[in-house]
Coordinates of C-alpha atoms and ligand atoms in Angstrom, one line a residue:
M1 CA 0.0 0.0 0.0
I2 CA 1.3 3.4 -0.9
A3 CA 1.8 5.8 2.0
D4 CA -0.7 8.6 2.2
R5 CA 1.3 11.9 2.1
N6 CA 0.5 15.5 2.6
F7 CA 1.7 17.5 -0.5
L8 CA 2.6 20.4 1.8
S9 CA 5.3 18.5 3.6
P10 CA 8.7 20.2 2.9
D11 CA 10.2 17.3 0.9
L12 CA 7.2 17.1 -1.4
V13 CA 7.1 20.8 -1.9
A14 CA 10.8 20.7 -2.9
D15 CA 10.5 17.7 -5.2
P16 CA 7.1 16.0 -5.6
Y17 CA 8.2 13.8 -8.5
P18 CA 9.4 10.6 -6.9
Y19 CA 6.2 10.3 -4.9
L20 CA 4.1 11.1 -8.0
H21 CA 5.9 8.3 -9.9
A22 CA 5.1 5.9 -7.0
L23 CA 1.4 6.9 -6.9
R24 CA 1.1 6.6 -10.7
A25 CA 2.6 3.1 -10.7
E26 CA 0.9 1.7 -7.6
D27 CA -2.4 3.5 -7.2
P28 CA -3.2 5.8 -10.2
V29 CA -6.6 6.8 -8.8
H30 CA -5.7 7.3 -5.2
W31 CA -8.0 8.4 -2.3
S32 CA -5.9 10.9 -0.2
G33 CA -6.9 11.2 3.4
P34 CA -4.9 14.4 4.1
H35 CA -6.4 16.1 1.1
Q36 CA -9.8 14.5 1.2
A37 CA -9.7 14.1 -2.6
W38 CA -9.1 11.6 -5.3
I39 CA -5.7 12.0 -7.0
L40 CA -5.2 11.2 -10.7
T41 CA -1.6 10.8 -11.9
R42 CA -1.7 9.0 -15.3
Y43 CA -1.6 11.1 -18.4
D44 CA -4.6 9.5 -20.0
D45 CA -6.7 9.8 -16.8
V46 CA -5.8 13.4 -16.3
E47 CA -6.5 14.3 -19.9
S48 CA -9.9 12.5 -19.8
A49 CA -10.8 14.1 -16.5
F50 CA -10.2 17.6 -18.0
L51 CA -12.7 16.7 -20.8
D52 CA -15.3 15.0 -18.5
E53 CA -18.4 17.0 -18.1
R54 CA -19.4 15.1 -14.9
L55 CA -16.4 16.9 -13.2
S56 CA -17.3 20.5 -12.5
A57 CA -14.9 23.4 -12.3
A58 CA -17.2 25.3 -9.9
R59 CA -14.9 24.6 -6.9
V60 CA -14.8 27.8 -4.9
R61 CA -16.9 26.2 -2.1
S62 CA -14.3 23.5 -1.9
L63 CA -11.7 26.1 -0.8
L64 CA -13.9 26.7 2.3
P65 CA -15.0 24.5 5.1
A66 CA -18.3 22.8 4.6
E67 CA -19.8 24.1 7.7
P68 CA -18.4 27.6 8.6
S69 CA -19.2 29.1 12.0
A70 CA -21.5 32.0 12.1
D71 CA -18.5 34.3 12.5
D72 CA -16.8 33.0 9.4
R73 CA -19.9 33.1 7.2
Q74 CA -19.5 36.7 6.2
T75 CA -15.9 36.2 5.1
F76 CA -16.8 33.1 3.1
D77 CA -19.8 34.8 1.5
A78 CA -17.4 37.6 0.3
I79 CA -15.0 35.0 -1.1
Y80 CA -17.7 33.2 -2.9
R81 CA -19.2 36.4 -4.4
L82 CA -15.8 37.6 -5.7
L83 CA -14.3 34.3 -7.0
G84 CA -17.6 32.9 -8.2
N85 CA -17.4 35.1 -11.3
W86 CA -13.9 34.0 -12.3
M87 CA -14.4 32.1 -15.5
V88 CA -12.0 29.4 -14.4
F89 CA -14.4 28.5 -11.5
T90 CA -17.5 28.3 -13.6
D91 CA -19.2 25.7 -15.8
N92 CA -21.3 26.3 -18.9
P93 CA -23.4 28.3 -19.8
D94 CA -21.8 31.0 -17.7
H95 CA -18.3 30.0 -18.6
S96 CA -18.6 30.5 -22.4
R97 CA -20.2 33.9 -21.8
L98 CA -17.4 35.0 -19.5
R99 CA -14.7 33.7 -21.8
R100 CA -16.1 35.1 -25.1
L101 CA -15.2 38.7 -24.6
A102 CA -11.8 38.3 -23.1
R103 CA -10.9 35.7 -25.8
A104 CA -10.4 38.2 -28.6
A105 CA -7.5 39.9 -26.7
F106 CA -5.5 36.7 -26.4
T107 CA -5.4 35.2 -29.8
G108 CA -2.0 34.4 -31.3
R109 CA -2.3 37.3 -33.7
M110 CA -3.2 39.9 -31.0
V111 CA -0.5 38.6 -28.7
E112 CA 2.2 38.8 -31.4
R113 CA 1.6 42.5 -31.6
L114 CA 3.0 42.7 -28.1
R115 CA 6.4 41.3 -29.2
P116 CA 8.2 44.7 -29.4
T117 CA 6.8 45.8 -26.0
I118 CA 7.9 42.5 -24.4
E119 CA 11.3 42.7 -26.0
A120 CA 11.8 46.3 -24.7
I121 CA 10.8 45.3 -21.1
V122 CA 13.1 42.2 -21.2
D123 CA 15.9 44.4 -22.5
G124 CA 15.5 46.9 -19.7
L125 CA 15.3 44.3 -17.0
I126 CA 18.5 42.5 -18.3
T127 CA 20.4 45.9 -18.4
E128 CA 19.5 46.3 -14.7
I129 CA 20.8 42.9 -13.9
E130 CA 24.0 43.6 -15.8
R131 CA 24.5 46.8 -13.8
E132 CA 23.8 45.4 -10.4
R133 CA 25.4 41.9 -10.9
H134 CA 23.7 40.3 -7.8
V135 CA 19.9 40.3 -7.7
D136 CA 16.9 38.3 -6.7
F137 CA 15.8 36.9 -10.1
V138 CA 12.2 36.5 -8.9
S139 CA 11.6 40.1 -7.9
R140 CA 13.8 41.7 -10.5
F141 CA 13.0 39.7 -13.6
A142 CA 10.4 36.9 -13.3
F143 CA 7.8 38.9 -11.6
P144 CA 8.0 42.4 -13.2
L145 CA 8.0 41.1 -16.8
P146 CA 4.6 39.4 -16.9
A147 CA 3.1 41.9 -14.4
T148 CA 4.1 44.9 -16.6
V149 CA 2.8 43.2 -19.8
I150 CA -0.6 42.1 -18.4
A151 CA -1.1 45.5 -16.7
K152 CA -0.5 47.3 -20.1
L153 CA -2.8 44.9 -21.8
I154 CA -5.6 45.4 -19.3
G155 CA -5.0 49.1 -19.0
V156 CA -3.6 49.3 -15.4
P157 CA -1.3 52.3 -14.9
E158 CA 2.3 51.0 -14.4
E159 CA 2.7 53.0 -11.1
D160 CA 0.0 50.9 -9.5
L161 CA 1.8 47.6 -10.1
G162 CA 3.5 47.5 -6.7
R163 CA 0.1 47.4 -4.9
F164 CA -1.0 44.4 -7.0
Q165 CA 1.9 42.3 -5.8
H166 CA 0.5 42.4 -2.2
W167 CA -3.1 41.8 -3.2
S168 CA -2.3 38.9 -5.4
Q169 CA -0.1 37.3 -2.7
D170 CA -3.0 37.6 -0.4
V171 CA -5.3 35.8 -2.9
S172 CA -2.8 33.2 -3.9
T173 CA -2.5 31.3 -0.6
L174 CA -6.2 30.6 -0.9
V175 CA -6.5 29.9 -4.6
F176 CA -3.4 27.8 -4.8
G177 CA -3.9 26.1 -1.4
G178 CA -1.0 27.2 0.8
Y179 CA -0.5 27.2 4.6
G180 CA -0.9 30.9 5.4
G181 CA -2.0 30.1 9.0
A182 CA -5.4 30.9 10.5
G183 CA -5.8 34.3 8.8
R184 CA -5.4 32.9 5.3
R185 CA -9.0 33.4 4.3
E186 CA -9.3 36.8 5.9
R187 CA -6.1 37.9 4.0
A188 CA -7.6 36.5 0.7
V189 CA -10.8 38.5 1.3
R190 CA -8.8 41.7 2.0
G191 CA -6.8 41.1 -1.3
L192 CA -10.0 40.4 -3.3
L193 CA -11.8 43.4 -1.9
A194 CA -8.9 45.7 -2.7
L195 CA -8.7 44.3 -6.3
E196 CA -12.5 44.8 -6.6
R197 CA -12.4 48.4 -5.4
Y198 CA -9.5 49.2 -7.6
F199 CA -11.1 47.8 -10.8
R200 CA -14.5 49.3 -10.0
A201 CA -12.9 52.8 -9.9
L202 CA -10.8 52.1 -13.0
L203 CA -13.9 50.8 -14.9
D204 CA -15.7 53.9 -14.0
R205 CA -12.9 56.0 -15.4
R206 CA -12.7 54.1 -18.6
Q207 CA -16.5 54.4 -19.1
R208 CA -16.0 58.2 -19.0
E209 CA -12.7 58.3 -20.9
P210 CA -12.1 55.1 -23.0
A211 CA -8.5 54.2 -23.9
D212 CA -7.0 51.6 -26.2
D213 CA -7.0 48.7 -23.7
L214 CA -8.9 45.6 -22.7
L215 CA -10.7 47.3 -19.8
S216 CA -12.2 49.9 -22.2
E217 CA -13.4 47.2 -24.5
L218 CA -15.0 45.3 -21.6
A219 CA -16.5 48.5 -20.4
R220 CA -18.2 49.1 -23.8
A221 CA -19.6 45.5 -23.7
E222 CA -20.9 46.1 -20.1
E223 CA -22.7 49.3 -21.2
K224 CA -24.5 47.3 -23.9
G225 CA -25.7 45.4 -20.9
D226 CA -26.4 42.1 -22.7
V227 CA -23.1 40.3 -22.2
L228 CA -21.3 41.0 -18.9
S229 CA -22.4 42.7 -15.8
A230 CA -20.0 45.3 -14.1
D231 CA -19.3 42.6 -11.4
E232 CA -18.3 40.2 -14.1
V233 CA -16.0 42.7 -15.9
I234 CA -14.3 43.4 -12.6
A235 CA -13.9 39.7 -11.8
T236 CA -12.5 39.1 -15.3
C237 CA -9.9 41.8 -14.9
A238 CA -8.9 40.6 -11.4
L239 CA -8.6 37.0 -12.8
L240 CA -6.5 38.1 -15.8
L241 CA -4.2 40.2 -13.7
F242 CA -3.7 37.4 -11.2
A243 CA -3.5 34.5 -13.7
G244 CA -1.4 36.6 -16.1
H245 CA 1.5 37.1 -13.8
E246 CA 1.7 34.6 -11.0
T247 CA 2.0 31.5 -13.3
T248 CA 4.3 33.1 -15.9
A249 CA 6.6 34.4 -13.2
N250 CA 6.9 30.9 -11.8
L251 CA 7.7 29.5 -15.3
L252 CA 10.5 32.1 -15.7
S253 CA 12.1 31.5 -12.3
T254 CA 11.7 27.7 -12.3
G255 CA 12.8 27.6 -15.9
F256 CA 16.0 29.6 -15.2
L257 CA 16.8 27.4 -12.2
H258 CA 16.6 24.3 -14.5
L259 CA 18.8 26.0 -17.2
D260 CA 21.3 26.7 -14.5
R261 CA 21.2 23.1 -13.3
H262 CA 21.5 21.7 -16.9
P263 CA 24.5 23.5 -18.5
H264 CA 24.4 21.1 -21.5
E265 CA 20.8 22.1 -22.2
R266 CA 21.5 25.7 -21.7
R267 CA 24.3 25.5 -24.2
W268 CA 21.9 23.9 -26.7
L269 CA 19.6 26.8 -26.3
A270 CA 22.4 29.4 -26.7
E271 CA 23.3 27.6 -30.0
N272 CA 19.7 27.2 -31.2
P273 CA 18.0 30.5 -30.1
A274 CA 15.5 30.1 -33.0
L275 CA 14.2 27.0 -31.2
A276 CA 13.5 28.9 -27.9
S277 CA 9.8 28.2 -28.2
R278 CA 10.4 24.5 -28.2
A279 CA 12.6 24.9 -25.1
V280 CA 9.7 26.7 -23.4
E281 CA 7.4 23.7 -24.1
E282 CA 9.9 21.3 -22.5
L283 CA 10.3 23.6 -19.4
L284 CA 6.5 23.6 -19.1
R285 CA 6.4 19.9 -19.3
F286 CA 9.4 19.2 -17.1
D287 CA 8.4 21.4 -14.1
G288 CA 5.4 23.6 -15.0
P289 CA 3.9 26.3 -12.8
T290 CA 0.6 24.5 -12.1
K291 CA 0.9 21.2 -10.4
L292 CA -2.8 20.3 -10.5
Q293 CA -6.3 21.5 -11.0
V294 CA -9.3 20.7 -8.8
R295 CA -12.6 19.4 -10.0
M296 CA -15.8 18.4 -8.2
A297 CA -17.7 15.2 -9.1
T298 CA -21.3 16.2 -9.8
Q299 CA -22.6 12.6 -9.7
D300 CA -21.4 9.1 -8.6
M301 CA -18.9 7.8 -11.1
E302 CA -16.3 5.1 -11.6
L303 CA -12.7 5.9 -12.4
R304 CA -10.4 2.9 -13.0
G305 CA -12.7 0.7 -10.9
K306 CA -12.8 3.2 -8.0
R307 CA -16.1 4.7 -7.0
V308 CA -16.0 8.5 -6.9
G309 CA -19.0 9.9 -5.0
A310 CA -21.0 12.9 -6.0
G311 CA -19.6 16.0 -4.3
Q312 CA -16.1 14.6 -3.8
R313 CA -13.0 16.4 -5.0
V314 CA -10.8 15.1 -7.8
L315 CA -7.2 16.5 -8.2
L316 CA -6.0 16.3 -11.8
Y317 CA -2.3 16.1 -11.3
Q318 CA -0.8 17.7 -14.4
S319 CA 2.8 17.5 -13.2
A320 CA 2.4 13.8 -12.7
A321 CA 0.8 13.4 -16.2
N322 CA 3.6 15.4 -17.7
R323 CA 6.2 12.9 -16.4
D324 CA 4.2 9.8 -17.3
P325 CA 6.6 7.3 -18.9
Q326 CA 3.7 5.8 -20.9
R327 CA 3.5 9.1 -22.7
F328 CA 7.0 10.6 -22.6
L329 CA 10.3 8.9 -23.3
E330 CA 12.7 9.4 -20.3
P331 CA 10.2 11.8 -18.6
D332 CA 12.6 12.8 -15.9
R333 CA 15.2 14.1 -18.3
L334 CA 15.1 17.7 -19.3
D335 CA 15.6 17.7 -23.1
L336 CA 15.0 21.1 -24.6
G337 CA 15.1 19.8 -28.2
R338 CA 12.5 17.1 -27.5
S339 CA 10.2 16.7 -30.4
F340 CA 7.0 17.4 -28.9
D341 CA 4.0 15.5 -27.7
E342 CA 1.3 17.5 -26.1
H343 CA 1.9 18.3 -22.4
L344 CA -0.9 19.3 -20.0
A345 CA 0.6 22.3 -18.4
F346 CA -2.1 24.6 -19.8
G347 CA -4.9 22.1 -19.2
I348 CA -7.2 21.0 -22.0
G349 CA -10.9 21.4 -22.8
I350 CA -13.1 24.4 -22.3
H351 CA -10.8 25.9 -19.6
Y352 CA -7.6 25.6 -21.6
C353 CA -5.4 28.5 -20.6
L354 CA -6.7 31.7 -22.2
G355 CA -3.3 33.3 -21.8
A356 CA -1.2 30.4 -23.2
P357 CA -0.1 32.4 -26.3
L358 CA 1.0 35.3 -24.2
A359 CA 2.8 33.2 -21.6
R360 CA 4.6 31.3 -24.4
L361 CA 5.7 34.5 -26.1
E362 CA 7.0 36.1 -22.9
A363 CA 9.0 33.0 -22.0
E364 CA 10.4 32.6 -25.5
I365 CA 11.7 36.1 -25.6
A366 CA 12.9 36.0 -22.0
F367 CA 14.9 32.8 -22.2
R368 CA 16.4 33.6 -25.5
A369 CA 17.6 37.0 -24.3
L370 CA 18.9 35.6 -21.0
V371 CA 21.1 32.9 -22.7
E372 CA 22.3 35.4 -25.3
R373 CA 22.9 38.4 -23.3
L374 CA 23.8 37.0 -19.9
P375 CA 25.7 33.7 -20.6
E376 CA 27.5 34.0 -17.3
L377 CA 24.4 34.5 -15.2
H378 CA 24.2 31.7 -12.6
V379 CA 22.2 30.8 -9.5
D380 CA 24.1 31.5 -6.3
P381 CA 24.9 28.4 -4.1
G382 CA 22.6 27.9 -1.2
D383 CA 19.1 26.6 -0.4
I384 CA 16.3 26.9 -2.8
E385 CA 13.0 28.2 -1.4
W386 CA 9.9 26.9 -3.0
H387 CA 6.4 28.4 -2.4
A388 CA 4.6 25.9 -0.1
T389 CA 1.3 25.6 -2.0
I390 CA -0.7 22.6 -3.2
S391 CA -1.4 23.5 -6.7
S392 CA 1.2 26.0 -7.9
R393 CA 4.9 25.4 -8.3
G394 CA 7.3 28.4 -8.0
L395 CA 10.2 29.9 -6.2
A396 CA 9.9 32.5 -3.5
T397 CA 13.4 33.9 -4.3
L398 CA 16.3 33.0 -6.5
A399 CA 19.6 34.7 -5.8
V400 CA 21.6 35.0 -9.1
S401 CA 24.9 36.7 -10.0
V402 CA 26.6 37.7 -13.2
Ligands
HEM1 C1 3.1 29.7 -17.9 C2 2.1 30.4 -17.6 C3 0.7 29.8 -17.4 C4 0.3 28.6 -17.0 C5 1.1 27.3 -16.7 C6 -1.2 28.6 -17.0 C7 -2.0 27.5 -16.7 C8 -3.3 27.5 -16.8 C9 -4.2 26.3 -16.6 C10 -3.7 24.9 -16.2 C11 -5.5 26.7 -16.8 C12 -6.7 25.8 -16.7 C13 -7.3 25.8 -15.4 C14 -8.4 24.7 -15.3 O1 -8.6 23.8 -16.2 O2 -9.1 24.7 -14.3 C15 -5.5 28.1 -17.0 C16 -6.6 28.9 -17.2 C17 -6.5 30.2 -17.4 N1 -5.4 31.0 -17.6 FE1 -3.5 30.4 -17.6 N2 -1.6 29.9 -17.3 C18 -0.5 30.6 -17.6 C19 -0.5 32.0 -17.9 C20 -1.6 32.7 -18.1 C21 -1.6 34.1 -18.6 C22 -0.4 34.9 -19.0 C23 -2.9 34.5 -18.6 C24 -3.5 35.8 -18.9 C25 -3.1 36.8 -19.5 C26 -3.7 33.4 -18.1 C27 -5.1 33.4 -18.0 C28 -5.9 32.3 -17.8 C29 -7.3 32.3 -17.7 C30 -8.2 33.6 -17.9 C31 -7.7 31.0 -17.5 C32 -9.2 30.6 -17.4 C33 -9.7 30.1 -18.7 C34 -11.0 29.5 -18.6 O3 -11.5 29.1 -17.5 O4 -11.7 29.3 -19.7 N3 -2.9 32.3 -17.9 N4 -4.2 28.6 -17.0

């Protein structure tokens, strides 16, 4: 019998892969006591679960205790009201309505128009690293790049970006399932309310003075009144801002750590810069920013002979699927030139990551520029500090030097 482990224990936060291999081999549909959820680890099972309409993405209630005390009820109602309009937590028909309007801004063609902007931001950040020589890669490169890009795209003034970092950290311990202690949900509510207040005021401003940004476009749609309510526009902006930088920042910092640990692969990238987009796919597969997605069973069902009950949680373990030896040859080897089979880092099905073209472009430009312009940049010796969360994978800090 495979041991029942808590994914927040420090060894699994640092390296979940050996345990995930054991789960996949011995009990691929595993009931986890510590997480009160079914855990799927085989590629085929995770892929089918993403596409299974019996598994609902409306999971906000599962972030909260089933029977809150009277004191907690107000906090939980606020969380439910604010996160309930995030498209990623809805099923159809609401989901397709929420996704439709934002979709146009994230097509490959629209995103490609951002290339010069992204290149200029990367250039500026690299110049600062060159000048200072010793920096924290997370706060000086991985975080500001996607945050600046998504803020520009939505229409958030750049000077407000610092405030978002705090709000989104408050939200992430809840959404990604971290420790955060007793005040975790209260902090999340504070962050969500601050985001809501901020976007309500900005939406108001854009309705009076439209600009060339996504918020103005959403504001026009809201005025027509038939597509999105003001609350939904605000929720969509908060989601895009949150999803648009947390995950990409994690891809950039984890990706750089792996380039540093695999000098042979790094050399390959430096010699084949035109293949940077392929390298990004492999970094996403090898150690991507989202470890798993949560779904709720809406009816009793059977998965590989196990009976999953209506109302139970199911964890679709993407990072286990992406290392499944049935699907990928030598899955534990980082091979930037790997000829590619589809990984599940962006999910699949109706919730497939809306921002995937943007994340891919940012990472391609960033890694290419890093290996070309900073060939000597390396991670300083010392301990690596991972974020202790269930569903996301990322570094808290990463000291680097030129
Ligand atoms: C490397 C970076 C990223 C990764 C690994 C990632 C991963 C994911 C995954 C796995 C999902 C599916 C969630 C589910 O099935 O429940 C998702 C959804 C989503 N992502 Fe990303 N994401 C990234 C970057 C971005 C960016 C840059 C944006 C926005 C600009 C973004 C916006 C979204 C949105 C709006 C959804 C919800 C889509 C829906 O429910 O239809 N993501 N992302």
